[in-house]
mmCIF file of C-alpha atoms in Angstrom:
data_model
loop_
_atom_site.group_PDB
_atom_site.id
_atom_site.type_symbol
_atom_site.label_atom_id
_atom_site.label_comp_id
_atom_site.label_asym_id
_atom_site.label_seq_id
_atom_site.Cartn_x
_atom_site.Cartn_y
_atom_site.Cartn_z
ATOM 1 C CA UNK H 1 -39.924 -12.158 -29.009
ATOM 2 C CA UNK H 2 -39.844 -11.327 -25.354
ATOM 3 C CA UNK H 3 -40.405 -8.057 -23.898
ATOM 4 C CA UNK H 4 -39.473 -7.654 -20.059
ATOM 5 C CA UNK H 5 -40.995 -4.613 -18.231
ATOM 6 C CA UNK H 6 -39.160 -4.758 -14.834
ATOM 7 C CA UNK H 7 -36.701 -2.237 -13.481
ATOM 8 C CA UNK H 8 -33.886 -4.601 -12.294
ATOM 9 C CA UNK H 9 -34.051 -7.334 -13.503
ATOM 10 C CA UNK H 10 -31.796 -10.799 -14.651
ATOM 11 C CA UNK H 11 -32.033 -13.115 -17.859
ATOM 12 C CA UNK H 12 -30.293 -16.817 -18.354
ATOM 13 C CA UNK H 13 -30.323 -18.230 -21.572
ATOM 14 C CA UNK H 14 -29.155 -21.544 -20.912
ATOM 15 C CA UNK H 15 -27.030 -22.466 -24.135
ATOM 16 C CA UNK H 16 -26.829 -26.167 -23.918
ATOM 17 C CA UNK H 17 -28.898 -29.167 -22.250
ATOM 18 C CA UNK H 18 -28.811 -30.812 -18.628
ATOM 19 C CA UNK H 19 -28.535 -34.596 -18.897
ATOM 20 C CA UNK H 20 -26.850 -34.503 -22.599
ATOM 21 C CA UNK H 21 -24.319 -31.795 -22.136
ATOM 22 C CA UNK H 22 -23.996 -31.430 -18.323
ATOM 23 C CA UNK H 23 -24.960 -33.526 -15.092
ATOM 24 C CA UNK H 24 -25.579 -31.159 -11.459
ATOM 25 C CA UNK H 25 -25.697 -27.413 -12.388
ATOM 26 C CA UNK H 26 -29.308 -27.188 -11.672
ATOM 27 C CA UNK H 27 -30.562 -23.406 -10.860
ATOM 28 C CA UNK H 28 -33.256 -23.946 -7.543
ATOM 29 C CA UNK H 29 -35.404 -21.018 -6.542
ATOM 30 C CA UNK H 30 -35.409 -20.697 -2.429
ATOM 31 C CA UNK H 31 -38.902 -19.638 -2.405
ATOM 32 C CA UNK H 32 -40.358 -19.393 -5.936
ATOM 33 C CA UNK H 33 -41.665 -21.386 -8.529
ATOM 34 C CA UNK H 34 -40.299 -23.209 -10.498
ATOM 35 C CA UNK H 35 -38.222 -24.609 -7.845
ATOM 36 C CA UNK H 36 -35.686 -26.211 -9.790
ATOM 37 C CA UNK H 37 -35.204 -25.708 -13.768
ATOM 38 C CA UNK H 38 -33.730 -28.497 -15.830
ATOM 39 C CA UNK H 39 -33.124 -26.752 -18.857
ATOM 40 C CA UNK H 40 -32.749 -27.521 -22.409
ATOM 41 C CA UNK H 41 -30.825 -25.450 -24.462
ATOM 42 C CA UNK H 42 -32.331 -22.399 -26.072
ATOM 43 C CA UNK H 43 -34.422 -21.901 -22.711
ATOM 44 C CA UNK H 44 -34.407 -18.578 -20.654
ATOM 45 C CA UNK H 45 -34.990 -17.356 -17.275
ATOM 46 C CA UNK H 46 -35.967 -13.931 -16.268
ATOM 47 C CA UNK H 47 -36.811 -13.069 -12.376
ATOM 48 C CA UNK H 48 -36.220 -9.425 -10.510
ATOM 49 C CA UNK H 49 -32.417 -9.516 -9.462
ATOM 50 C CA UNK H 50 -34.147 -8.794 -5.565
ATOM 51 C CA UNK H 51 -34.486 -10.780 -2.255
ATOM 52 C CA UNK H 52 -37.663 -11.965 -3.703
ATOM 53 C CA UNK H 53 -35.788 -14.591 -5.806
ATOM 54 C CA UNK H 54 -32.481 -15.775 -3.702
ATOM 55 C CA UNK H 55 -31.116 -18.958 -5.913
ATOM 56 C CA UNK H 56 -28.796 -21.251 -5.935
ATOM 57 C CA UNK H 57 -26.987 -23.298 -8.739
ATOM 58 C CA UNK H 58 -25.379 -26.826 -7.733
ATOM 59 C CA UNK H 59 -21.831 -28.007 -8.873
ATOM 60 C CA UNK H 60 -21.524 -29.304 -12.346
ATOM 61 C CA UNK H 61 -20.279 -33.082 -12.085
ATOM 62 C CA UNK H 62 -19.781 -33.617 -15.346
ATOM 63 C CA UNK H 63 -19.549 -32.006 -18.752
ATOM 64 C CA UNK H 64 -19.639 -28.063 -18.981
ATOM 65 C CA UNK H 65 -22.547 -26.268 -18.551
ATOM 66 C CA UNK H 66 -23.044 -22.934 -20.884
ATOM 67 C CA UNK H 67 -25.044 -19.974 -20.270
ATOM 68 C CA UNK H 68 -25.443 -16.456 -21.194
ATOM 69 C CA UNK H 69 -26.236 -13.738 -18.663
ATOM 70 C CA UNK H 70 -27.769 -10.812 -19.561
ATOM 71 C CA UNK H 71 -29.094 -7.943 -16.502
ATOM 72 C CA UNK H 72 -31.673 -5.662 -17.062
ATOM 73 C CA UNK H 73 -31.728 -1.735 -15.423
ATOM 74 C CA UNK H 74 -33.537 1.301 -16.121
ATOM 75 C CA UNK H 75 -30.901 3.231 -14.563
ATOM 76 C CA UNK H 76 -28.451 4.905 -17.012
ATOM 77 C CA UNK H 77 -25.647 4.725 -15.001
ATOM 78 C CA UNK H 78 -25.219 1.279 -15.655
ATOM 79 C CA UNK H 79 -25.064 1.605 -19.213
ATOM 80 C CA UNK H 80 -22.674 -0.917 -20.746
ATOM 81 C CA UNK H 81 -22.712 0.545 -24.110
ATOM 82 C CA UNK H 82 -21.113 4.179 -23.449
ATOM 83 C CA UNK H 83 -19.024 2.134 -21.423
ATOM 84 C CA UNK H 84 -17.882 -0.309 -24.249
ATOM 85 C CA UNK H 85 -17.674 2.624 -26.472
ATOM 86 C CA UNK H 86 -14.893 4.503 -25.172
ATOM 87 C CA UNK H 87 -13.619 1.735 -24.493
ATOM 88 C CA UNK H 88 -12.950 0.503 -27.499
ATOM 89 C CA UNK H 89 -12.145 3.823 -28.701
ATOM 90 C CA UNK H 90 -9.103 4.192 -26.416
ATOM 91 C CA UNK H 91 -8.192 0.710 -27.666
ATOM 92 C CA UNK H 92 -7.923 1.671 -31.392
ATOM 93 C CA UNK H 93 -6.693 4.819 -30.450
ATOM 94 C CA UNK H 94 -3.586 2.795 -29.207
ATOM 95 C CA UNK H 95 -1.269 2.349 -31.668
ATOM 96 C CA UNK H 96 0.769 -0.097 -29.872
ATOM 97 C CA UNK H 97 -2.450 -2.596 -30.406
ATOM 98 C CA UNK H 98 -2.247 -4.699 -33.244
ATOM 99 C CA UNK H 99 -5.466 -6.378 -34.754
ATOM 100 C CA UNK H 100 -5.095 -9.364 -33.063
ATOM 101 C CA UNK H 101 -5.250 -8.433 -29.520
ATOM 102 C CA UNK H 102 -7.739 -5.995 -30.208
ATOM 103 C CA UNK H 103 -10.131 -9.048 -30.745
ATOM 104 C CA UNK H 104 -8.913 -11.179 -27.857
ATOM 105 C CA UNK H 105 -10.826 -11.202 -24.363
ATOM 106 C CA UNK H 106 -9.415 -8.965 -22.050
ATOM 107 C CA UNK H 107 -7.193 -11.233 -19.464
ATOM 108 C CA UNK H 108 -9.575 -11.185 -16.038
ATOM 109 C CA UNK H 109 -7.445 -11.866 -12.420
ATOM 110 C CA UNK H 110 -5.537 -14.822 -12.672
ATOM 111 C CA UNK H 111 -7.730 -16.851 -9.793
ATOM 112 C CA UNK H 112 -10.225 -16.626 -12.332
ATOM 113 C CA UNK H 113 -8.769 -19.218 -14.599
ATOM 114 C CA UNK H 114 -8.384 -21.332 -11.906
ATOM 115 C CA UNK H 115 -10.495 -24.072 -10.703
ATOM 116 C CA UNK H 116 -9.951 -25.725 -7.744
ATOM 117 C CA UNK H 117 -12.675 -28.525 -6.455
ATOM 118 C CA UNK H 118 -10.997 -27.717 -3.057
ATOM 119 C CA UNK H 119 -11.844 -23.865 -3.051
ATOM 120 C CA UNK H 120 -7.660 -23.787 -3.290
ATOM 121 C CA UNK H 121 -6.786 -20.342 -4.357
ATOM 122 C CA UNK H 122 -3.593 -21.259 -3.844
ATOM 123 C CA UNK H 123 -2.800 -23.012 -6.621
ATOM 124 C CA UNK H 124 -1.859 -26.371 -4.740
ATOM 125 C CA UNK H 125 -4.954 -28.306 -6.522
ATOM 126 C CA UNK H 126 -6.606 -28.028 -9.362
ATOM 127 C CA UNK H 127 -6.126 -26.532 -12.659
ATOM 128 C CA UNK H 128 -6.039 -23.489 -14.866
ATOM 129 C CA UNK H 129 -8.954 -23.419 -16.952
ATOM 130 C CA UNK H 130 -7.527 -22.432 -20.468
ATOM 131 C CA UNK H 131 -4.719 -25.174 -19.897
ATOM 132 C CA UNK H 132 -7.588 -27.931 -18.931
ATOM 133 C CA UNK H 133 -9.667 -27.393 -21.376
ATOM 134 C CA UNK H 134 -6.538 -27.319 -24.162
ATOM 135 C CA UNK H 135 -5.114 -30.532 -22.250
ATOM 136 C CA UNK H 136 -8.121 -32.653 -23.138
ATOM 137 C CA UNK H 137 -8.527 -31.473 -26.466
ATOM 138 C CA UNK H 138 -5.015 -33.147 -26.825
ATOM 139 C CA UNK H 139 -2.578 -30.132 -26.684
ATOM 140 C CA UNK H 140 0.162 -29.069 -24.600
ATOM 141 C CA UNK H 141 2.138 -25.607 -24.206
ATOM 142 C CA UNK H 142 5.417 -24.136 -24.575
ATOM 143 C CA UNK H 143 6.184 -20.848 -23.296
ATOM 144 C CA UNK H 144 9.704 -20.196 -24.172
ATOM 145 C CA UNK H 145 12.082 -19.932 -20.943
ATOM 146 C CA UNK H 146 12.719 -16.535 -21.267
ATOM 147 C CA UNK H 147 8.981 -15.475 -20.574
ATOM 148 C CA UNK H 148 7.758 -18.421 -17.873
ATOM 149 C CA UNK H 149 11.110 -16.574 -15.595
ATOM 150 C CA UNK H 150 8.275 -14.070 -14.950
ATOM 151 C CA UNK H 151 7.762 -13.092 -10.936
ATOM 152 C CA UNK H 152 4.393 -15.273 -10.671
ATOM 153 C CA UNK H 153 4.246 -18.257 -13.261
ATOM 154 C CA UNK H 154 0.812 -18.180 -13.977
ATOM 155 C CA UNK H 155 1.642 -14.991 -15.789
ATOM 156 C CA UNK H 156 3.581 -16.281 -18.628
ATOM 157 C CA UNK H 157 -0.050 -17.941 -19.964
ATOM 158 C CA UNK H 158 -0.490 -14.402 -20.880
ATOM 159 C CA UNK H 159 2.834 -13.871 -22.944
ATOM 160 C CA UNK H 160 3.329 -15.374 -26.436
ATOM 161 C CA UNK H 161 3.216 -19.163 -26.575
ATOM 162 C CA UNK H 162 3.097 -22.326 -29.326
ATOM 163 C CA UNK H 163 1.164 -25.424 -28.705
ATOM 164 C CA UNK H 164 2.223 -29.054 -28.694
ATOM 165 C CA UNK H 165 0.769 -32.314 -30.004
ATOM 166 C CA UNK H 166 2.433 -35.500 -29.007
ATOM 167 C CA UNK H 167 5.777 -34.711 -29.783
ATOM 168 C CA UNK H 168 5.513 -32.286 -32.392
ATOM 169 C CA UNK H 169 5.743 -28.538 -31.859
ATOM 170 C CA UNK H 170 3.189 -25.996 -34.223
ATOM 171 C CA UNK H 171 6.232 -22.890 -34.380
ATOM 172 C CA UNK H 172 3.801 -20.141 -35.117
ATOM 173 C CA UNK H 173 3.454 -18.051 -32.051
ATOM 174 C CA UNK H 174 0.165 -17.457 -30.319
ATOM 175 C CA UNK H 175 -0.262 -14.249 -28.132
ATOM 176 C CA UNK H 176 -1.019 -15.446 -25.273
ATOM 177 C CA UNK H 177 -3.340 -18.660 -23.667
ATOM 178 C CA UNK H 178 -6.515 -16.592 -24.672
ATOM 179 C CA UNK H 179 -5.664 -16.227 -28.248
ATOM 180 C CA UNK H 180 -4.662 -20.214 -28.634
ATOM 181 C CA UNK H 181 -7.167 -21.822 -27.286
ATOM 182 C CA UNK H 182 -9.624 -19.167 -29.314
ATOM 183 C CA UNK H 183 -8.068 -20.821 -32.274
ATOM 184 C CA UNK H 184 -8.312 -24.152 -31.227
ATOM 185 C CA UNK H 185 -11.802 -24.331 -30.186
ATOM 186 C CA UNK H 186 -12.700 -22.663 -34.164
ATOM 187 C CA UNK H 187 -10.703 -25.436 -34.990
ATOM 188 C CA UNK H 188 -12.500 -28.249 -33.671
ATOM 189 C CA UNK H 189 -15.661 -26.219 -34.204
ATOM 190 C CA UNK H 190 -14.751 -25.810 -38.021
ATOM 191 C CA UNK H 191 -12.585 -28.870 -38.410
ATOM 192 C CA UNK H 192 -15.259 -30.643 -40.899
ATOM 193 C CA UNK H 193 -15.021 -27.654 -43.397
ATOM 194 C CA UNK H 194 -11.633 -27.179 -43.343
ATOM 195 C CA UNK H 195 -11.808 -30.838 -44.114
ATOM 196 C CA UNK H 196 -12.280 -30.071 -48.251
ATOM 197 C CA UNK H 197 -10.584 -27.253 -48.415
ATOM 198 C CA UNK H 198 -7.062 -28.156 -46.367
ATOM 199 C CA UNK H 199 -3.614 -27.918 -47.915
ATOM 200 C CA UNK H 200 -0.161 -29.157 -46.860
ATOM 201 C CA UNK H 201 0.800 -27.659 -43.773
ATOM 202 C CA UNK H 202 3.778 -24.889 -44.249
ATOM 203 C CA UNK H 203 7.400 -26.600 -44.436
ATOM 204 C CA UNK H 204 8.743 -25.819 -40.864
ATOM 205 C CA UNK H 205 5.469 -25.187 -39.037
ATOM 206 C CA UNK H 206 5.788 -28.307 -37.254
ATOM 207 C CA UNK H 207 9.103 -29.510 -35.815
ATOM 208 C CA UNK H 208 9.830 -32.537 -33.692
ATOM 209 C CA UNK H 209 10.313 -31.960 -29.894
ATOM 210 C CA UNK H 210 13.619 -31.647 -28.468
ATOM 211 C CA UNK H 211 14.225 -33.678 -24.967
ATOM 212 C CA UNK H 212 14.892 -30.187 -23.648
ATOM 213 C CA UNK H 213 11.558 -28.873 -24.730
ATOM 214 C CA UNK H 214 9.581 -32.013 -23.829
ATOM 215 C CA UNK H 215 10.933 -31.407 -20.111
ATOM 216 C CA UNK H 216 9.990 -28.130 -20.219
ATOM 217 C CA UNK H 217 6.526 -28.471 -21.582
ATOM 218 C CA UNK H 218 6.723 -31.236 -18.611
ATOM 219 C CA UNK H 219 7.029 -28.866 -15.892
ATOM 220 C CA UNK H 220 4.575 -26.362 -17.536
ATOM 221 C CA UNK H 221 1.839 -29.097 -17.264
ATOM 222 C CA UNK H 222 2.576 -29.695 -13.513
ATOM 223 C CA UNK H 223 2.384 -25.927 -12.876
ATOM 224 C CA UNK H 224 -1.000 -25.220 -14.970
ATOM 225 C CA UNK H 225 -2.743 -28.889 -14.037
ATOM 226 C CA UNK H 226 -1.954 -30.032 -10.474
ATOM 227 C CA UNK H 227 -4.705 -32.326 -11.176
ATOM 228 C CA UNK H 228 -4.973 -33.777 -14.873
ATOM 229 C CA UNK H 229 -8.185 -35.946 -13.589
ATOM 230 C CA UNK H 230 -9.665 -33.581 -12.028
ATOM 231 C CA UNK H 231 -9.415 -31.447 -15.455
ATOM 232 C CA UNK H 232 -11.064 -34.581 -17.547
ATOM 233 C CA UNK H 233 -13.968 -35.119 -15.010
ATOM 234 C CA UNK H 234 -14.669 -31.191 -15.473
ATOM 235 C CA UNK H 235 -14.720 -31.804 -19.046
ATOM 236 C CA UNK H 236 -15.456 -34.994 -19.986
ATOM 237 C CA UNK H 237 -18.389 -34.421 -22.025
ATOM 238 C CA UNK H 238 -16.089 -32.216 -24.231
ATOM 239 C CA UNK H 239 -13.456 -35.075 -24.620
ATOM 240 C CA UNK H 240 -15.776 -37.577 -25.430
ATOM 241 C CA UNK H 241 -17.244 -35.672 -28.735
ATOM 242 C CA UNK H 242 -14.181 -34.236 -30.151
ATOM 243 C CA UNK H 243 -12.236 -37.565 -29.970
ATOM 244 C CA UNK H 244 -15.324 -39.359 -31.761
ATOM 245 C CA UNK H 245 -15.900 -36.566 -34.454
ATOM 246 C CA UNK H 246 -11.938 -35.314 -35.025
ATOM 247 C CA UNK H 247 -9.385 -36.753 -36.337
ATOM 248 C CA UNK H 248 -6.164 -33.964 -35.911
ATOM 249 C CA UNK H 249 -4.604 -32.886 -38.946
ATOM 250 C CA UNK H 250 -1.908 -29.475 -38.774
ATOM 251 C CA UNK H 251 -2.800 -28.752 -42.472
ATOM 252 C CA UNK H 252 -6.466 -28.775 -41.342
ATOM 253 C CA UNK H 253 -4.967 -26.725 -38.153
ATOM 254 C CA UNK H 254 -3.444 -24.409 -40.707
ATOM 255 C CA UNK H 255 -6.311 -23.607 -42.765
ATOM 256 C CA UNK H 256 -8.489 -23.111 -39.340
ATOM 257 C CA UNK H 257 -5.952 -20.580 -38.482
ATOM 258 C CA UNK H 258 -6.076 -18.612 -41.600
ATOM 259 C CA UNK H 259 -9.829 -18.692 -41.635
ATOM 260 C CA UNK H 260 -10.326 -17.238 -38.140
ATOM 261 C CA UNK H 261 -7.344 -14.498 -38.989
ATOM 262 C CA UNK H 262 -9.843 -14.000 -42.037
ATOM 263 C CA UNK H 263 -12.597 -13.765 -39.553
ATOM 264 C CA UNK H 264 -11.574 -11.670 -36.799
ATOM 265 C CA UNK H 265 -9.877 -9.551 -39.496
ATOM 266 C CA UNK H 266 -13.396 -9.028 -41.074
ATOM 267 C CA UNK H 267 -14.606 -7.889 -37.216
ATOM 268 C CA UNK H 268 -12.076 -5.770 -36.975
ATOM 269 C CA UNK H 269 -13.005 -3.825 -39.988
ATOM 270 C CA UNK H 270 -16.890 -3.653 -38.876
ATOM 271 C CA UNK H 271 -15.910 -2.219 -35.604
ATOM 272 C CA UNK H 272 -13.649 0.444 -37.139
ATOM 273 C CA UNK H 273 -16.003 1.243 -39.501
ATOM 274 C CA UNK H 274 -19.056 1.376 -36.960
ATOM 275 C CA UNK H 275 -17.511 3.169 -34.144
ATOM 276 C CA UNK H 276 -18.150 6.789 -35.489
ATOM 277 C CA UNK H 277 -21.896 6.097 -35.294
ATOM 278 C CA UNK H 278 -21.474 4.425 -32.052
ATOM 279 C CA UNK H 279 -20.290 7.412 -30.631
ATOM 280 C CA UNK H 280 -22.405 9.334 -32.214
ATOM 281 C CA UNK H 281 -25.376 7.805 -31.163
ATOM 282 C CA UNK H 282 -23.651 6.583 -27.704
ATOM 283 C CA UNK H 283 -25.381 3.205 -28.264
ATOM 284 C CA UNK H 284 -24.273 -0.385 -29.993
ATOM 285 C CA UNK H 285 -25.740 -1.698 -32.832
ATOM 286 C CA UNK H 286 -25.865 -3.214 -36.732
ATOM 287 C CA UNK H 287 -24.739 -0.569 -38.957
ATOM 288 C CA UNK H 288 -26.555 -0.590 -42.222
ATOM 289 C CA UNK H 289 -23.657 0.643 -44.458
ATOM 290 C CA UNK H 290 -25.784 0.710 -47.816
ATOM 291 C CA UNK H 291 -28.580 2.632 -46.404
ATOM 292 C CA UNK H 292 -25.876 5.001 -44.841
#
C-alpha cells in the first residue's frame, strides 16, 4: 500500500514495459532524480504536480505505451466523484439512453483521435486512432452512405457502423467506432476462452462484400488512414502478438460479443443499483449489497 501526503500532487502507474511493449516514451525529470525512468509494468510515479518537477516524455517509436494517470488535491472543488455522480445520474435519467451507450466512453473532440507524426491537425497525414488500431487488428469499416454524407466526415465514426474482414461483412450494427473497437479488443483479449465455448456463427451475420461496398469501405480507409504505415509503425508491437496468438473465427467473434453484452449488462445493473448510495454519500465506491 502507498499512502501519499502531498497537497497537489500526480501518480503514473505505468501499465506495461519499455523495451518489451514499447521503444522511446521515456518520462525524464529536468532537474530531479531519477532523471529518466525506464519502467516495467506495475511501476508508479508520484512527484508534486509544481515547477519543482517540469518533465518531459519522448515519442513512442514503436509499440504502444500504457499508463494510468491519477492527480492528487486536497481541494474539494476538484472533486471528480460529485462530479461523476450527477453525471451519471442525468445519464440514466435520460430515457433516450439505451444500456449500451450508457457504458461507452464519452466521444472526446475529434483531433483527439487523430494522430499525425507531422503535428497535422488537418487531417492531410496520419490517421484516426480507433480506425488504426482496428486496421491492424485486420478489420475494416462500413458506415452506410446515408450517415458518412454528414457535414465533416470524421463524424460518421460516431454514427452506427459494421466491420469488415477480407471480404466479408459482420451485419450486426455497432454504435459507433467507440463501441466496435470496445468489442474487438474483448475479443482478441478473450479470444482463447471463447475458443471452447464457440458456436456457429448466426445464418446471415456474415455476408460477402458487394463491389459497391468494397469501394466504399475503400474510400473510408483513405479518409480515416492517410497513412496505413504510419498506423503499423505506431502499433506494431500490437500486430505482431495478435497475429501469432489469433487465429479469426466470426463464431468465436459472436460468442465475444454476447459475453461483453453479458458483461457490460452486469455493469449496468451495479451502477443502477449503487447510485442511490452514491448520492447519498456524494462519494464512489464498492457497494456491499449483503451487508446492506
Amino acid at each position: 500500500m502507498l499512502t501519499v501526503l502531498i497537497s497537489g500532487g500526480k501518480a503514473v502507474c505505468y501499465l506495461n514495459t519499455y523495451g518489451e511493449d514499447f521503444k522511446g516514451g521515456l518520462f525524464h525529470f529536468q532537474d530531479r532524480e531519477p532523471e529518466t525512468i525506464m519502467p516495467s509494468a506495475g511501476d508508479v510515479a508520484i512527484y508534486t504536480a509544481d515547477s519543482c518537477n517540469t518533465h518531459l516524455v519522448d515519442e513512442v517509436t514503436d509499440g504502444e505505451r500504457l499508463t494510468l494517470t491519477l492527480w492528487f488535491s486536497r481541494d474539494s472543488n476538484h472533486d471528480e466523484d460529485a462530479k461523476l455522480i450527477s453525471l451519471l445520474s442525468q445519464r440514466i435519467m435520460d430515457n433516450s439512453l439505451n444500456m449500451p451507450n450508457l457504458c461507452l466512453p464519452m466521444p472526446a473532440s475529434i483531433n483527439m483521435y487523430w494522430f499525425s507524426p507531422n503535428q497535422d491537425f488537418d487531417h492531410q497525414s496520419g490517421f484516426n486512432l480507433c480506425c488504426g488500431r482496428m486496421h491492424v487488428l485486420g478489420f475494416d469499416i462500413y458506415v452506410s452512405p446515408a450517415s458518412n454524407c454528414l457535414t465533416d466526415c470524421l463524424d460518421a465514426l460516431m454514427e452506427p457502423l459494421q466491420v469488415v474482414r477480407g471480404e466479408e461483412l459482420f451485419q450486426q450494427e455497432f454504435v459507433n467506432i467507440l463501441h466496435a473497437l470496445q468489442v474487438l479488443q474483448f475479443y482478441f483479449w478473450k479470444a482463447s476462452v471463447f475458443q471452447t465455448s464457440k458456436g456457429k456463427a448466426e445464418t446471415g451475420k456474415v455476408v460477402l462484400l458487394s463491389q459497391l461496398k468494397q469501394e466504399e469501405i475503400s474510400r473510408l480507409k483513405s479518409l480515416f488512414i492517410r497513412d496505413c504505415q504510419v498506423a503499423q509503425r505506431v502499433f506494431n508491437y500490437e500486430t505482431r502478438e495478435s497475429d501469432g496468438q489469433h487465429h479469426f473465427d466470426w463464431a468465436i467473434f459472436s460468442a465475444a460479443i454476447a459475453a461483453w453484452e453479458a458483461y457490460t449488462g452486469k455493469l449496468y445493473n451495479e451502477l443502477v443499483t449503487s447510485l442511490p448510495y452514491w448520492r447519498t454519500n456524494q462519494s464512489i465506491y464498492t457497494v456491499s449489497f449483503e451487508e446492506s
